[in-house]
Tab-separated table of C-alpha atoms in Angstrom:
chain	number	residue	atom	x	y	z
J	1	UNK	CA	-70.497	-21.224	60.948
J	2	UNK	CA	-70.162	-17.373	60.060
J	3	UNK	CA	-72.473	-14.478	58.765
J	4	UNK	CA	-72.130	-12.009	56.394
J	5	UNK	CA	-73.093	-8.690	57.655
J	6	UNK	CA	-76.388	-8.732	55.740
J	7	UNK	CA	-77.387	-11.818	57.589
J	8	UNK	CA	-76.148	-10.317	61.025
J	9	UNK	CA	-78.261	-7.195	60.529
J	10	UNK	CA	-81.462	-9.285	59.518
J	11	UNK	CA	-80.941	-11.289	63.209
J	12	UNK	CA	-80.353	-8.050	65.017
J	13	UNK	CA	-83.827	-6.266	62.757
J	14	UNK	CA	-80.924	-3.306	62.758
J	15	UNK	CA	-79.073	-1.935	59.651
J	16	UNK	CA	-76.111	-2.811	58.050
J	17	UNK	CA	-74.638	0.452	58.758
J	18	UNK	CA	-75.369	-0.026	62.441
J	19	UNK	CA	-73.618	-3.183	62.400
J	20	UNK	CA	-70.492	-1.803	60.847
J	21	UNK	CA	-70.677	0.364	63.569
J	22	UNK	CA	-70.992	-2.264	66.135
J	23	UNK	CA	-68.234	-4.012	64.812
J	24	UNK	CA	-65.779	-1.073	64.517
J	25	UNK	CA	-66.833	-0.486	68.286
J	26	UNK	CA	-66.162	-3.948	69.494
J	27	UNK	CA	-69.663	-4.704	70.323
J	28	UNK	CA	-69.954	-7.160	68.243
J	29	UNK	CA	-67.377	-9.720	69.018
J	30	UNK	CA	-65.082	-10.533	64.909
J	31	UNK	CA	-62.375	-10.313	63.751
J	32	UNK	CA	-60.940	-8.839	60.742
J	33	UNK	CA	-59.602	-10.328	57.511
J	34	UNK	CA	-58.664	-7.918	54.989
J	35	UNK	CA	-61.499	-5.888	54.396
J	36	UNK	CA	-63.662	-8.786	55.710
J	37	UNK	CA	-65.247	-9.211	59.081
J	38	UNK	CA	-65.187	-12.650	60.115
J	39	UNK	CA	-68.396	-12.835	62.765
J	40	UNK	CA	-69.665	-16.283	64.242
J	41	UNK	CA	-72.742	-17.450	64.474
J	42	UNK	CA	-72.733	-18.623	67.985
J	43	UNK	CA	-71.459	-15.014	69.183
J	44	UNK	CA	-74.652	-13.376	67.508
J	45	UNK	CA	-76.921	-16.066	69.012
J	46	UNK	CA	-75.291	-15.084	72.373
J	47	UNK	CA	-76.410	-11.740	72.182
J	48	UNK	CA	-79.747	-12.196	70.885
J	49	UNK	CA	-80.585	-14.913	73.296
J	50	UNK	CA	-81.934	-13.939	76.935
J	51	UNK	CA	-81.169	-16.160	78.513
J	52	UNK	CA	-77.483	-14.839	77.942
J	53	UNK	CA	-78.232	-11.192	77.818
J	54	UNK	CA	-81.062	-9.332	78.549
J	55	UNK	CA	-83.360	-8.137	75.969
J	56	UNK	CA	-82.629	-4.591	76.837
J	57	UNK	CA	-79.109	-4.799	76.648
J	58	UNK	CA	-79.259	-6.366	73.255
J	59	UNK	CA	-78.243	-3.627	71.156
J	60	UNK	CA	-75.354	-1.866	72.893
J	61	UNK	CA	-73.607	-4.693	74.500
J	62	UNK	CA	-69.989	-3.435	76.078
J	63	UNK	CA	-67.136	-5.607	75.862
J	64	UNK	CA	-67.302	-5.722	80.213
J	65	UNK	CA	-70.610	-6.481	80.179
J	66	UNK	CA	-69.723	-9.663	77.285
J	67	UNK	CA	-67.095	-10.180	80.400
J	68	UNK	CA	-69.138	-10.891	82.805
J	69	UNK	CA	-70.871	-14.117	80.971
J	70	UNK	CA	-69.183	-17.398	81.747
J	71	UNK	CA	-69.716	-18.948	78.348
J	72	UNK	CA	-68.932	-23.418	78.717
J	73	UNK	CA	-65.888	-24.902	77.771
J	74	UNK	CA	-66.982	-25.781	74.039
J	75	UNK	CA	-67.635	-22.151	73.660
J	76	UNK	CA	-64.285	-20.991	74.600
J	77	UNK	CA	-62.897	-23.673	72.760
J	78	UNK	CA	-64.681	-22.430	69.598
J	79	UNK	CA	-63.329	-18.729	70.630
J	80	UNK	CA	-59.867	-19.319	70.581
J	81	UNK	CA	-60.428	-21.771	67.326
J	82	UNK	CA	-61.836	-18.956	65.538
J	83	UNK	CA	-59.460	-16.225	67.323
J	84	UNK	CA	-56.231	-18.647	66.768
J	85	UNK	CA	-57.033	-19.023	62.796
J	86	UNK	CA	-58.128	-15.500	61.646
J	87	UNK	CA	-55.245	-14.474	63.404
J	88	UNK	CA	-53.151	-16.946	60.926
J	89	UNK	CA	-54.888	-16.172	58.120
J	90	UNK	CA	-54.722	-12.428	58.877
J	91	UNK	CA	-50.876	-12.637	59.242
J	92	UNK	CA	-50.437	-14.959	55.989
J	93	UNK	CA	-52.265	-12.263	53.729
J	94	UNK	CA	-50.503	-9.526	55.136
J	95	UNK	CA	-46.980	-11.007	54.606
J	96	UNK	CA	-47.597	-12.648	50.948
J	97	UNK	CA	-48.570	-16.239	51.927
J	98	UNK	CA	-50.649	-17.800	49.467
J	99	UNK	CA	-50.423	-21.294	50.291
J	100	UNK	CA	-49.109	-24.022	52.646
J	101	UNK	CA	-47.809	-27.069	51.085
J	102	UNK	CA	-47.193	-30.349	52.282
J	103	UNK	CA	-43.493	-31.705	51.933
J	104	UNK	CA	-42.893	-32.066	48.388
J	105	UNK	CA	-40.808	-35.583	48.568
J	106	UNK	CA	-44.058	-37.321	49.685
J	107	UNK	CA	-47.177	-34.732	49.012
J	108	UNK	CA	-47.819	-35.306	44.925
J	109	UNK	CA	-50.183	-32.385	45.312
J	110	UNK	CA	-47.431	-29.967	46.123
J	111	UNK	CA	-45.438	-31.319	43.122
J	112	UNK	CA	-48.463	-30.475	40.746
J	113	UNK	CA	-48.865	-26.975	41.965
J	114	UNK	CA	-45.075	-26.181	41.282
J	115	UNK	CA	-45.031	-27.590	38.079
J	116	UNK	CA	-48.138	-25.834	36.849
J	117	UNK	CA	-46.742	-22.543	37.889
J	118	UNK	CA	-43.362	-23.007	36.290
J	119	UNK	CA	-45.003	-24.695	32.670
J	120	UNK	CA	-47.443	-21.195	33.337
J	121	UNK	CA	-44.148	-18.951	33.657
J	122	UNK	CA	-42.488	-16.493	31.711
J	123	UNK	CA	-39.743	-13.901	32.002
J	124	UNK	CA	-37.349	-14.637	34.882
J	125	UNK	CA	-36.915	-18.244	36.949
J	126	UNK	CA	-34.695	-18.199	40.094
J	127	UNK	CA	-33.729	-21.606	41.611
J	128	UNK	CA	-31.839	-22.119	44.186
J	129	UNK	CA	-30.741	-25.639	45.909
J	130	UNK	CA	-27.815	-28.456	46.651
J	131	UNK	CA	-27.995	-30.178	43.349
J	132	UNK	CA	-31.603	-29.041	42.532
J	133	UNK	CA	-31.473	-32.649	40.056
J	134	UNK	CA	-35.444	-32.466	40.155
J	135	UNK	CA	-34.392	-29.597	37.748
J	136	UNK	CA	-31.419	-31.513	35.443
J	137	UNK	CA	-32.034	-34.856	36.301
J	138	UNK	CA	-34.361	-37.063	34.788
J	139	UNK	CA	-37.047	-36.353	36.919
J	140	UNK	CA	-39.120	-33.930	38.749
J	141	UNK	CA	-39.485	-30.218	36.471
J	142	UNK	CA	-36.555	-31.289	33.749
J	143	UNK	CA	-39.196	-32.157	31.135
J	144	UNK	CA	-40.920	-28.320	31.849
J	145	UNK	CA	-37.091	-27.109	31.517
J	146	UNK	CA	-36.589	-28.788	28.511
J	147	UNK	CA	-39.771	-28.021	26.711
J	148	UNK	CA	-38.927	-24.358	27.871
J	149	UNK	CA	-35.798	-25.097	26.099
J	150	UNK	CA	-37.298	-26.661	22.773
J	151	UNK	CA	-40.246	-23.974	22.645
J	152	UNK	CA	-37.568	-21.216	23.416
J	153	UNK	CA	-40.051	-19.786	25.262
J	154	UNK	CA	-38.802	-16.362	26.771
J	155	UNK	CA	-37.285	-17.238	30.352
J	156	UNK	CA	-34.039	-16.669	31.510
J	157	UNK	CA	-33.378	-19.122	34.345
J	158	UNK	CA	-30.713	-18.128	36.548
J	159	UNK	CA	-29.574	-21.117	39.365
J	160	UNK	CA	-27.180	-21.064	41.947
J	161	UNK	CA	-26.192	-24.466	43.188
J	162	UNK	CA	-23.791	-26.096	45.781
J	163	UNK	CA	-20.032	-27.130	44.502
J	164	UNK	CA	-20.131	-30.232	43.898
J	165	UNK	CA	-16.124	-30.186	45.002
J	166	UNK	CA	-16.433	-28.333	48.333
J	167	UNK	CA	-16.685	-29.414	51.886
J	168	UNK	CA	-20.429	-27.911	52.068
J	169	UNK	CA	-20.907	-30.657	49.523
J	170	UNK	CA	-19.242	-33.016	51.645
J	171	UNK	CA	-20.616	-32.200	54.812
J	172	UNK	CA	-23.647	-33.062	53.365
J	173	UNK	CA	-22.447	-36.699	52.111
J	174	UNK	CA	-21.761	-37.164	55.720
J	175	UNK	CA	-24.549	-36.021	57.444
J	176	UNK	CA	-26.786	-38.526	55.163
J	177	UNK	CA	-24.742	-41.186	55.128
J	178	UNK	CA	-22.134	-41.494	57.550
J	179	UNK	CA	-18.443	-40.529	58.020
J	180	UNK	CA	-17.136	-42.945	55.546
J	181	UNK	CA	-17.865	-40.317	53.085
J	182	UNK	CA	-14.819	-38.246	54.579
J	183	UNK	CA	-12.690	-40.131	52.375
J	184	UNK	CA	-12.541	-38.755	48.651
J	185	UNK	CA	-12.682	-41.410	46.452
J	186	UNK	CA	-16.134	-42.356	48.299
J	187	UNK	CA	-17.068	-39.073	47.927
J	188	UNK	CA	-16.733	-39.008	44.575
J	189	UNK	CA	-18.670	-42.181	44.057
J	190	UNK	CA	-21.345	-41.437	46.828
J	191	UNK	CA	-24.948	-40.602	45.326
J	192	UNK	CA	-24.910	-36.907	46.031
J	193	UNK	CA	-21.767	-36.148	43.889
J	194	UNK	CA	-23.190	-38.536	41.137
J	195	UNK	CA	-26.517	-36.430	41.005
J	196	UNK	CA	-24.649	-33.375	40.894
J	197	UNK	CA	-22.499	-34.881	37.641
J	198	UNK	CA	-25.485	-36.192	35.863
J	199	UNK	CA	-27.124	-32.184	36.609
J	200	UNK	CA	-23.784	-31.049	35.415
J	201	UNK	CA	-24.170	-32.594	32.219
J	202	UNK	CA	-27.989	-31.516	31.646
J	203	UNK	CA	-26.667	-28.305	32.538
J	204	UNK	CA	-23.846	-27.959	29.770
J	205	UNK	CA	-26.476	-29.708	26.803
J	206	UNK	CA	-29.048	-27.018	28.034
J	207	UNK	CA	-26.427	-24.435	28.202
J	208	UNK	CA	-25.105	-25.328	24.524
J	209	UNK	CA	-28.513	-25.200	23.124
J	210	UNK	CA	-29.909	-22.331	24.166
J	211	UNK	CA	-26.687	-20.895	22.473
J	212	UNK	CA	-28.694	-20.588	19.711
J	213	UNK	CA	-31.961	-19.411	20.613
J	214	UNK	CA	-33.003	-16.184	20.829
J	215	UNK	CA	-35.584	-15.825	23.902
J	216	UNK	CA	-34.844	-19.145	26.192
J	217	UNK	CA	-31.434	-18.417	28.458
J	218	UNK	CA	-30.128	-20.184	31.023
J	219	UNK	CA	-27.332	-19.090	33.240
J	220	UNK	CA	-25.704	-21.447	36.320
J	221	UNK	CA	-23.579	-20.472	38.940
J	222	UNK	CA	-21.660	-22.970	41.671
J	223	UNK	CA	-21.034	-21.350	45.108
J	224	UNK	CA	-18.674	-22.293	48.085
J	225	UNK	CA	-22.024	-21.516	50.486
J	226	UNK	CA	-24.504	-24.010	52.477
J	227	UNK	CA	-28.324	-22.464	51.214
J	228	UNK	CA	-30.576	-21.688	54.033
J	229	UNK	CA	-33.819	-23.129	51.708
J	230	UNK	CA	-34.451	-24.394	48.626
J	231	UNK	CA	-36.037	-21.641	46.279
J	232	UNK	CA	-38.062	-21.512	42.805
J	233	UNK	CA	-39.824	-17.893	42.335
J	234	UNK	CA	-41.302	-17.165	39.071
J	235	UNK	CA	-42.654	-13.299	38.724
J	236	UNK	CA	-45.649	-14.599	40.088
J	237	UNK	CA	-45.004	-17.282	42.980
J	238	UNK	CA	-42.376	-18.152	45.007
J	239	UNK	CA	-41.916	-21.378	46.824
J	240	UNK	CA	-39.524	-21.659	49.777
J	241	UNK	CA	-38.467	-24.927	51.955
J	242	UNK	CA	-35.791	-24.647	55.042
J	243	UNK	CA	-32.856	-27.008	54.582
J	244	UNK	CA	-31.370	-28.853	57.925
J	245	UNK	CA	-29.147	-31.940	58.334
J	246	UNK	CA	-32.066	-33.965	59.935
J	247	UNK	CA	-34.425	-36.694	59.319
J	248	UNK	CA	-37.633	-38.620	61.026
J	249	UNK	CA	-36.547	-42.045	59.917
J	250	UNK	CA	-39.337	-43.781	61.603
J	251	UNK	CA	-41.674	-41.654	59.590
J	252	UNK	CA	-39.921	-41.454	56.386
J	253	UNK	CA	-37.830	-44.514	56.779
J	254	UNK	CA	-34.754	-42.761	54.656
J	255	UNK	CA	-31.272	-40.843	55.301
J	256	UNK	CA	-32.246	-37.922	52.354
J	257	UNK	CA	-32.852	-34.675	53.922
J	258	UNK	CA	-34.976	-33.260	51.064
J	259	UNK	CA	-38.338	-32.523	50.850
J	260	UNK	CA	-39.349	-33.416	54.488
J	261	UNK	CA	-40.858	-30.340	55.644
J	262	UNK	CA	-43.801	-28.407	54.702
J	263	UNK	CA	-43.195	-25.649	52.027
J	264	UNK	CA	-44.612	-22.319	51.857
J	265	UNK	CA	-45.645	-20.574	48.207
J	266	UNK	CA	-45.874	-17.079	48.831
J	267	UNK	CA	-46.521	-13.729	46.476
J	268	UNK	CA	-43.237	-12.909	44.567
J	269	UNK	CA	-44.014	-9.523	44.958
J	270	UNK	CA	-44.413	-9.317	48.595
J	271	UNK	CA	-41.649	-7.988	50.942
J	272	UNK	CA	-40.929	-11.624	51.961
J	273	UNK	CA	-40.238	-12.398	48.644
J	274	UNK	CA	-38.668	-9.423	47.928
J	275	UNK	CA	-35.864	-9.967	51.026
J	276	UNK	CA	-35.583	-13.621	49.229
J	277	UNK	CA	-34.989	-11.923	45.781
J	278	UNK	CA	-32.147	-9.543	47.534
J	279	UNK	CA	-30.302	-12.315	48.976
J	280	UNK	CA	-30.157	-14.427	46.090
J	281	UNK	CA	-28.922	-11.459	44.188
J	282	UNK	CA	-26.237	-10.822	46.855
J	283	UNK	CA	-24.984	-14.253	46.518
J	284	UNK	CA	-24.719	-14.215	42.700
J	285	UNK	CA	-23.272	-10.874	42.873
J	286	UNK	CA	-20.444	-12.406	44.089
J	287	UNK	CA	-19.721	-9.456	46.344
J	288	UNK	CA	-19.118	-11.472	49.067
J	289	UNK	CA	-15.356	-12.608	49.127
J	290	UNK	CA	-15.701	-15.680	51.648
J	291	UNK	CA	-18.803	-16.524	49.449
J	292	UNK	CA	-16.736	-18.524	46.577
J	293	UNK	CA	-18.396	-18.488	43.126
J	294	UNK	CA	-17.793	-20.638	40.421
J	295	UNK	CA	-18.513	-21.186	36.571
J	296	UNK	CA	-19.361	-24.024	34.861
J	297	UNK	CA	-16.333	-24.507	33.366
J	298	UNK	CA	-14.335	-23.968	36.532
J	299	UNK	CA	-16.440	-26.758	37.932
J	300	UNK	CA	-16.114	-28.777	34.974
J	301	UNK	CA	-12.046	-28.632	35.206
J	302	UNK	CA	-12.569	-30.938	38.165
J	303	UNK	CA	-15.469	-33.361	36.883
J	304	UNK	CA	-16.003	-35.428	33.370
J	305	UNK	CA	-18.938	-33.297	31.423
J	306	UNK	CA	-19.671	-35.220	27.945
């Protein structure tokens, strides 16, 4: 359990002031959150008890003389607990992190907090993915895009996805499912290319709709490039997952690489995000010349889009 300062002072019978003191001092054993001090209760009752310390020494305990006590194993235990997640907290704040969800394939919670966010959202929507067909498929956040669409709310959604035709695409294909998909005609009937199609098409009705509107945009680029994560970062949140060829199948019991790991939603403005923001922007800059980008209607040349 912790104490507030207030309640630390009232167990000492000193003032608040002097226990700011103590704490900026180190005499009191905390750490610091923010602004916060984050003080046990066992470390107080350690100092006020004397059988631990001596009366006398009670209110200008050094940190050799906390040293020399041999607290038990369940004490140290609770130490490095306490030390071990203020220190996590402490490093989450300071770099953005609001939140760590659970992988989003099998952790509904983490699928409600995304989808709140985005149907929340306004002004610009960056997503970034393989297929990202939880987006134009017929599942997932397609019914928040499409009521974005048929509320032309104002966002301008900007995506850069995989080629469906290159050997990133392929390589993928593989590394699910085996080397059979090396050969191009299984390719092209394989599941990943088929998702990618039936976003394509979502895509182009989307595209051809918002034609007319005035506020809802949405603009889709294809690049020759493997993505590091998965990205969706609204003005407000961002929400990042790593990308690997790799799989537990005796936990998941699939060959799909998506959604496995844990996924972090951090502060769009934070420098983290920020460093996210540039290198999406450096990729759809295009600047890049072994970083192949592509339109949708180059992509469609080599595909069937009704």
């Amino acid at each position: 359990m912790n104490l507030k300062v207030r309640e630390v002072a009232i167990k000492l019978n000193v003032s608040e002031k002097t226990v700011y003191k103590w704490l900026s001092q180190g005499i009191i054993p905390a750490k610091r959150l923010g602004k916060t001090w984050v003080i046990s209760e066992s470390s107080i009752e350690k100092i006020i008890n004397p059988d631990i310390y001596p009366k006398e020494q009670s209110e200008n305990i050094t940190q050799h003389q906390r040293g020399i006590i041999n607290p038990n194993d369940s004490d140290i235990s609770e130490y490095k607990a306490l030390d071990k997640f203020t220190d996590f907290l402490s490093s989450g704040i300071e770099h953005g992190f609001e939140r760590i969800l659970g992988p989003r394939s099998i952790d509904t919670k983490t699928i409600e907090i995304i989808s709140d966010v985005l149907d929340s959202s306004s002004g610009e929507i960056l997503l970034q993915g393989i297929g990202l067909r939880e987006f134009f498929g017929d599942k997932g956040y397609a019914d928040i895009l499409r009521r974005m669409l048929n509320e032309n709310r104002k966002i301008n959604i900007k995506a850069l996805l995989v080629n469906p035709n290159s050997d990133f695409a392929k390589a993928r294909a593989i590394a699910e499912d085996g080397m059979v998909f090396d050969d191009e005609e299984i390719f092209r009937s394989g599941p990943l290319y088929s998702d990618s199609w039936r976003s394509m098409n979502m895509i182009a009705t989307m595209k051809k709709k918002a034609q007319d509107l005035s506020r809802f945009s949405l603009n889709v680029k294809f690049v020759d490039h493997w993505p590091s994560s998965y990205l969706i970062m609204t003005e407000k949140f961002t929400f990042l997952e790593s990308y690997q060829f790799a799989n537990l199948q005796n936990i998941y019991g699939e060959s799909s690489f998506d959604g496995l790991v844990p996924m972090l939603q951090i502060k769009s403005q934070s420098d983290y995000a920020r460093i996210l923001r540039n290198h999406f922007d450096y990729i759809w800059s295009g600047a890049n010349p072994y970083v192949k980008i592509f339109s949708l209607s180059e992509i469609s040349e080599k595909m069937i889009i009704n």
